[in-house]
Coordinates of C-alpha atoms in Angstrom, one line a residue:
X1 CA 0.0 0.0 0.0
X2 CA 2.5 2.2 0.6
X3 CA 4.9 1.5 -2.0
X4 CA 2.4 2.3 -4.7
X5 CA 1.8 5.8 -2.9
X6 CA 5.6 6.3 -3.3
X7 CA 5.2 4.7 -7.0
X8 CA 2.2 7.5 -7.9
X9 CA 3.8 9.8 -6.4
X10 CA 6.8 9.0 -9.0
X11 CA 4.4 9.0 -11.6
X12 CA 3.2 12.4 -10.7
X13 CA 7.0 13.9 -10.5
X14 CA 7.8 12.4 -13.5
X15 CA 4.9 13.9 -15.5
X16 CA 5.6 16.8 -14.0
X17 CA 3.4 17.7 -11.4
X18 CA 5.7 18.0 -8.3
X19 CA 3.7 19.3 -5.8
X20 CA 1.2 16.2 -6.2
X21 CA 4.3 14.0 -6.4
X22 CA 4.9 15.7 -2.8
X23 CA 1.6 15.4 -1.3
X24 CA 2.1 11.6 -2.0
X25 CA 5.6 11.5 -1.0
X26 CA 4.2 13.0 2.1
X27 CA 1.1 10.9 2.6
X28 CA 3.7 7.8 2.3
X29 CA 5.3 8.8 4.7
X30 CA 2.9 9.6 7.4
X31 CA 2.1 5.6 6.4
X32 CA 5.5 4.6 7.5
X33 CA 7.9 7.3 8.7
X34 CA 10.9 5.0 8.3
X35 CA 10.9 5.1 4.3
X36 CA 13.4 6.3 3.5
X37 CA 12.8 6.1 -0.6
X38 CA 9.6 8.6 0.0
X39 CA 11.8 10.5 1.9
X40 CA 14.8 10.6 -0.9
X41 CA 12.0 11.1 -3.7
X42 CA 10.5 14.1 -1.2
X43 CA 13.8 15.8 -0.9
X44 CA 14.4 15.5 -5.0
X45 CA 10.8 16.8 -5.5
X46 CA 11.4 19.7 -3.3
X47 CA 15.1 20.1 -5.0
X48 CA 13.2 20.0 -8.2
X49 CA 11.0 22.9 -6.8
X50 CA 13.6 24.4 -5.6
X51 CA 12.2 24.5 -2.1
X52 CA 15.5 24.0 -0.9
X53 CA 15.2 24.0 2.9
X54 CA 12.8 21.5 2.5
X55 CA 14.7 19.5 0.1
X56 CA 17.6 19.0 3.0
X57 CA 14.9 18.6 5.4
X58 CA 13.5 15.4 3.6
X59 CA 16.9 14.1 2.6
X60 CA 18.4 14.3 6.1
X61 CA 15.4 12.2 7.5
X62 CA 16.3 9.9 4.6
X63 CA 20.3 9.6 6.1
X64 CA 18.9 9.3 9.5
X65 CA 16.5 6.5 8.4
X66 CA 19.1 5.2 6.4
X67 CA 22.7 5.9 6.9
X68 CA 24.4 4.8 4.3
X69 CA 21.9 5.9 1.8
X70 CA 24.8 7.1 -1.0
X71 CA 22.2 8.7 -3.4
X72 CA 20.6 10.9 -0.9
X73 CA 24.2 12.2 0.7
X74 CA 24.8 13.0 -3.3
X75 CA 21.1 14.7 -3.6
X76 CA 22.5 16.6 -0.3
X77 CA 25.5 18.0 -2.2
X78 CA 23.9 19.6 -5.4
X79 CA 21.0 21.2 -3.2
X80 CA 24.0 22.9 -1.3
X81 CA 25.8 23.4 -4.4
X82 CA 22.4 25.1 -5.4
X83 CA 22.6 27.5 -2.7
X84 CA 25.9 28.1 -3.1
X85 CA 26.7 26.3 0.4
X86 CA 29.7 24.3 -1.4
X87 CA 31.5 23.3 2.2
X88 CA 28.1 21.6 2.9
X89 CA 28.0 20.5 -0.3
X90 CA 31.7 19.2 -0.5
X91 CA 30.9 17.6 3.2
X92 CA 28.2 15.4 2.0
X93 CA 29.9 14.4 -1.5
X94 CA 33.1 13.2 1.0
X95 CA 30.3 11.3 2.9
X96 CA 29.0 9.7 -0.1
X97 CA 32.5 8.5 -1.3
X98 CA 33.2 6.7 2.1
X99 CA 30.0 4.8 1.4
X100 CA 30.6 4.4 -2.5
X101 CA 34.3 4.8 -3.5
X102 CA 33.6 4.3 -6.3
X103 CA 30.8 6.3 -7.1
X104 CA 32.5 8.4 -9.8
X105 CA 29.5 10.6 -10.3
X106 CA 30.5 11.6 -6.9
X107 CA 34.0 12.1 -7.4
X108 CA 33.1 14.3 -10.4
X109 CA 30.3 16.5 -8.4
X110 CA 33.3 16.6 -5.8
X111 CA 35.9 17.8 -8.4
X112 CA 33.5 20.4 -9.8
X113 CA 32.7 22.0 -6.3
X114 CA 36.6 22.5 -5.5
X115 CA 36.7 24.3 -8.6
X116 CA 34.5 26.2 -7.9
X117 CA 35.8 27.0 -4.7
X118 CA 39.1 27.7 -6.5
X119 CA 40.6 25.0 -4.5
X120 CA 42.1 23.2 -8.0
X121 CA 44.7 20.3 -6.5
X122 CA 41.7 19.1 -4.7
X123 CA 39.2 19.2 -8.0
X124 CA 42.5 17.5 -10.1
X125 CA 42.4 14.6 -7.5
X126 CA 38.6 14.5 -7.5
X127 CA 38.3 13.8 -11.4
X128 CA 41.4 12.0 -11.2
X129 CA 39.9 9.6 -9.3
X130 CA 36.6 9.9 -10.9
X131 CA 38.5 9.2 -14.5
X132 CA 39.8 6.0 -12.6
X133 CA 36.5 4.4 -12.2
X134 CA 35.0 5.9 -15.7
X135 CA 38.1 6.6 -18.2
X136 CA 36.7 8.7 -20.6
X137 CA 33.7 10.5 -18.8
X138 CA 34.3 13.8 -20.5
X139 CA 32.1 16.1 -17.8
X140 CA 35.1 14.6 -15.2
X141 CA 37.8 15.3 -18.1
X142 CA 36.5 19.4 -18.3
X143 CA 36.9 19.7 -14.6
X144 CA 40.3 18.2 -14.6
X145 CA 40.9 20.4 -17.6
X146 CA 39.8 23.6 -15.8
X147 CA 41.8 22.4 -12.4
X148 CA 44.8 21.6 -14.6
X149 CA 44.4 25.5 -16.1
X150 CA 44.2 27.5 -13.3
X151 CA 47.4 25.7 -11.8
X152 CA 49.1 26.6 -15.1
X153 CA 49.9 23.3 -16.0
X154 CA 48.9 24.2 -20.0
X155 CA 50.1 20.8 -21.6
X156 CA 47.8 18.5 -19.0
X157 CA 44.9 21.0 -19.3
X158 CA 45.2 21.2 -23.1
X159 CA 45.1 17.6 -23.2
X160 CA 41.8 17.0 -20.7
X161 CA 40.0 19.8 -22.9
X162 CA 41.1 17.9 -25.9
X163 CA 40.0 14.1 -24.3
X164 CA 36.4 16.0 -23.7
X165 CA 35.8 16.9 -26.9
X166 CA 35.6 13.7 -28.2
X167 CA 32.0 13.7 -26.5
X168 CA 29.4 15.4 -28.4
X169 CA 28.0 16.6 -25.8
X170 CA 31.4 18.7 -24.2
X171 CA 32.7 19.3 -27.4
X172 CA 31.8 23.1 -27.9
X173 CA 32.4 23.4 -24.1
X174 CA 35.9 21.9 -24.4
X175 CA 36.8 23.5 -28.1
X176 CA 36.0 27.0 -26.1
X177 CA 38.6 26.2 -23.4
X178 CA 41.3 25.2 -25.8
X179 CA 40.9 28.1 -28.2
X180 CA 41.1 30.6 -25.1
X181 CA 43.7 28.2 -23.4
X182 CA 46.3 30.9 -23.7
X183 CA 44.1 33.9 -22.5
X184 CA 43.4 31.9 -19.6
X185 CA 46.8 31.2 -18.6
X186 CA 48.5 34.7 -19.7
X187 CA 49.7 35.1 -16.5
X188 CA 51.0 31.9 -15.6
X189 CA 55.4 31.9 -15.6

Protein backbone atom coordinates (compact mmCIF):
# COMPACT_ATOMS: atom_id res chain seq x y z
CA UNK A 1 0.00 0.00 0.00
CA UNK A 2 2.46 2.24 0.55
CA UNK A 3 4.90 1.54 -1.99
CA UNK A 4 2.36 2.30 -4.69
CA UNK A 5 1.78 5.77 -2.93
CA UNK A 6 5.56 6.34 -3.34
CA UNK A 7 5.21 4.68 -7.02
CA UNK A 8 2.19 7.51 -7.87
CA UNK A 9 3.77 9.84 -6.37
CA UNK A 10 6.76 8.96 -8.97
CA UNK A 11 4.43 9.00 -11.57
CA UNK A 12 3.23 12.44 -10.72
CA UNK A 13 7.01 13.92 -10.48
CA UNK A 14 7.78 12.41 -13.50
CA UNK A 15 4.93 13.94 -15.53
CA UNK A 16 5.63 16.82 -13.99
CA UNK A 17 3.40 17.67 -11.41
CA UNK A 18 5.75 17.98 -8.30
CA UNK A 19 3.66 19.34 -5.80
CA UNK A 20 1.24 16.24 -6.18
CA UNK A 21 4.25 13.96 -6.42
CA UNK A 22 4.87 15.70 -2.77
CA UNK A 23 1.56 15.38 -1.27
CA UNK A 24 2.08 11.58 -2.04
CA UNK A 25 5.57 11.49 -0.98
CA UNK A 26 4.19 12.96 2.06
CA UNK A 27 1.12 10.91 2.59
CA UNK A 28 3.65 7.77 2.32
CA UNK A 29 5.34 8.75 4.71
CA UNK A 30 2.87 9.57 7.43
CA UNK A 31 2.10 5.60 6.36
CA UNK A 32 5.50 4.62 7.46
CA UNK A 33 7.88 7.28 8.66
CA UNK A 34 10.92 5.00 8.27
CA UNK A 35 10.86 5.13 4.31
CA UNK A 36 13.35 6.32 3.54
CA UNK A 37 12.78 6.06 -0.57
CA UNK A 38 9.65 8.57 0.05
CA UNK A 39 11.84 10.53 1.92
CA UNK A 40 14.79 10.64 -0.88
CA UNK A 41 11.99 11.10 -3.70
CA UNK A 42 10.48 14.13 -1.22
CA UNK A 43 13.77 15.78 -0.95
CA UNK A 44 14.44 15.48 -4.95
CA UNK A 45 10.82 16.82 -5.55
CA UNK A 46 11.37 19.69 -3.33
CA UNK A 47 15.07 20.10 -5.03
CA UNK A 48 13.19 19.98 -8.17
CA UNK A 49 11.00 22.95 -6.81
CA UNK A 50 13.64 24.36 -5.62
CA UNK A 51 12.19 24.53 -2.07
CA UNK A 52 15.53 23.96 -0.93
CA UNK A 53 15.18 24.05 2.93
CA UNK A 54 12.81 21.48 2.47
CA UNK A 55 14.69 19.47 0.07
CA UNK A 56 17.57 19.01 3.03
CA UNK A 57 14.92 18.59 5.37
CA UNK A 58 13.49 15.36 3.64
CA UNK A 59 16.92 14.14 2.58
CA UNK A 60 18.42 14.26 6.09
CA UNK A 61 15.36 12.17 7.52
CA UNK A 62 16.27 9.87 4.60
CA UNK A 63 20.29 9.62 6.13
CA UNK A 64 18.89 9.34 9.54
CA UNK A 65 16.52 6.52 8.45
CA UNK A 66 19.07 5.20 6.44
CA UNK A 67 22.70 5.89 6.93
CA UNK A 68 24.42 4.84 4.28
CA UNK A 69 21.87 5.86 1.76
CA UNK A 70 24.77 7.14 -1.01
CA UNK A 71 22.20 8.65 -3.40
CA UNK A 72 20.58 10.88 -0.89
CA UNK A 73 24.21 12.20 0.67
CA UNK A 74 24.80 12.99 -3.30
CA UNK A 75 21.09 14.74 -3.57
CA UNK A 76 22.49 16.59 -0.30
CA UNK A 77 25.55 18.01 -2.24
CA UNK A 78 23.89 19.55 -5.39
CA UNK A 79 21.00 21.15 -3.24
CA UNK A 80 24.01 22.86 -1.32
CA UNK A 81 25.81 23.42 -4.39
CA UNK A 82 22.41 25.08 -5.44
CA UNK A 83 22.60 27.46 -2.72
CA UNK A 84 25.91 28.14 -3.12
CA UNK A 85 26.69 26.32 0.40
CA UNK A 86 29.75 24.26 -1.38
CA UNK A 87 31.48 23.34 2.24
CA UNK A 88 28.07 21.63 2.93
CA UNK A 89 28.05 20.52 -0.27
CA UNK A 90 31.69 19.15 -0.52
CA UNK A 91 30.90 17.56 3.21
CA UNK A 92 28.17 15.39 2.03
CA UNK A 93 29.90 14.38 -1.48
CA UNK A 94 33.10 13.20 0.98
CA UNK A 95 30.35 11.32 2.87
CA UNK A 96 29.04 9.71 -0.05
CA UNK A 97 32.52 8.46 -1.29
CA UNK A 98 33.21 6.72 2.06
CA UNK A 99 29.97 4.84 1.38
CA UNK A 100 30.63 4.41 -2.48
CA UNK A 101 34.27 4.77 -3.46
CA UNK A 102 33.64 4.25 -6.33
CA UNK A 103 30.84 6.35 -7.10
CA UNK A 104 32.52 8.35 -9.81
CA UNK A 105 29.53 10.60 -10.25
CA UNK A 106 30.51 11.59 -6.90
CA UNK A 107 33.98 12.11 -7.45
CA UNK A 108 33.07 14.29 -10.39
CA UNK A 109 30.27 16.54 -8.37
CA UNK A 110 33.35 16.61 -5.81
CA UNK A 111 35.88 17.83 -8.36
CA UNK A 112 33.46 20.38 -9.85
CA UNK A 113 32.69 22.00 -6.32
CA UNK A 114 36.64 22.54 -5.50
CA UNK A 115 36.73 24.28 -8.59
CA UNK A 116 34.49 26.22 -7.89
CA UNK A 117 35.83 27.02 -4.68
CA UNK A 118 39.07 27.67 -6.45
CA UNK A 119 40.55 25.03 -4.53
CA UNK A 120 42.08 23.21 -8.02
CA UNK A 121 44.70 20.34 -6.51
CA UNK A 122 41.71 19.06 -4.71
CA UNK A 123 39.25 19.21 -7.99
CA UNK A 124 42.53 17.50 -10.08
CA UNK A 125 42.40 14.60 -7.47
CA UNK A 126 38.59 14.46 -7.52
CA UNK A 127 38.26 13.79 -11.41
CA UNK A 128 41.40 12.00 -11.23
CA UNK A 129 39.91 9.60 -9.28
CA UNK A 130 36.59 9.86 -10.93
CA UNK A 131 38.49 9.21 -14.48
CA UNK A 132 39.80 5.96 -12.57
CA UNK A 133 36.49 4.45 -12.18
CA UNK A 134 35.00 5.93 -15.68
CA UNK A 135 38.07 6.56 -18.16
CA UNK A 136 36.70 8.70 -20.59
CA UNK A 137 33.73 10.50 -18.76
CA UNK A 138 34.32 13.76 -20.48
CA UNK A 139 32.06 16.14 -17.79
CA UNK A 140 35.08 14.63 -15.25
CA UNK A 141 37.85 15.29 -18.14
CA UNK A 142 36.47 19.41 -18.28
CA UNK A 143 36.91 19.71 -14.64
CA UNK A 144 40.27 18.23 -14.62
CA UNK A 145 40.90 20.39 -17.57
CA UNK A 146 39.79 23.58 -15.80
CA UNK A 147 41.77 22.45 -12.39
CA UNK A 148 44.83 21.63 -14.55
CA UNK A 149 44.42 25.52 -16.08
CA UNK A 150 44.22 27.52 -13.27
CA UNK A 151 47.37 25.75 -11.77
CA UNK A 152 49.13 26.56 -15.09
CA UNK A 153 49.86 23.27 -16.01
CA UNK A 154 48.87 24.17 -20.03
CA UNK A 155 50.13 20.83 -21.57
CA UNK A 156 47.83 18.54 -19.01
CA UNK A 157 44.89 21.05 -19.34
CA UNK A 158 45.19 21.15 -23.07
CA UNK A 159 45.13 17.60 -23.17
CA UNK A 160 41.78 16.96 -20.69
CA UNK A 161 39.95 19.75 -22.88
CA UNK A 162 41.08 17.91 -25.90
CA UNK A 163 39.96 14.06 -24.31
CA UNK A 164 36.37 15.99 -23.70
CA UNK A 165 35.80 16.94 -26.86
CA UNK A 166 35.58 13.70 -28.18
CA UNK A 167 32.01 13.68 -26.51
CA UNK A 168 29.42 15.39 -28.38
CA UNK A 169 27.96 16.62 -25.82
CA UNK A 170 31.44 18.69 -24.20
CA UNK A 171 32.68 19.35 -27.39
CA UNK A 172 31.77 23.08 -27.92
CA UNK A 173 32.41 23.44 -24.10
CA UNK A 174 35.90 21.85 -24.40
CA UNK A 175 36.84 23.50 -28.10
CA UNK A 176 35.96 27.04 -26.05
CA UNK A 177 38.62 26.20 -23.36
CA UNK A 178 41.25 25.19 -25.82
CA UNK A 179 40.87 28.06 -28.24
CA UNK A 180 41.07 30.64 -25.13
CA UNK A 181 43.71 28.16 -23.41
CA UNK A 182 46.30 30.86 -23.71
CA UNK A 183 44.12 33.95 -22.50
CA UNK A 184 43.41 31.87 -19.58
CA UNK A 185 46.79 31.15 -18.58
CA UNK A 186 48.55 34.69 -19.72
CA UNK A 187 49.69 35.10 -16.48
CA UNK A 188 50.98 31.94 -15.59
CA UNK A 189 55.39 31.86 -15.56
Amino acid sequence: HVQAIKMLGDIYKRDGDRNKAIELYSRAIEINSNYDRAYYSLGVAYKDNQQYDFAIDALSKALLVSPTYTKAYETLGVVYEQKNDFDNAIANYQAAIEIDPKSYKVHYRLSSAYNIKKDYEKARDAAKECLRFKRNYAAAMCELGIAEMNMCNKVAAEDAFTKAKKDRNYRKFASDYLKNLNYYTKDCK
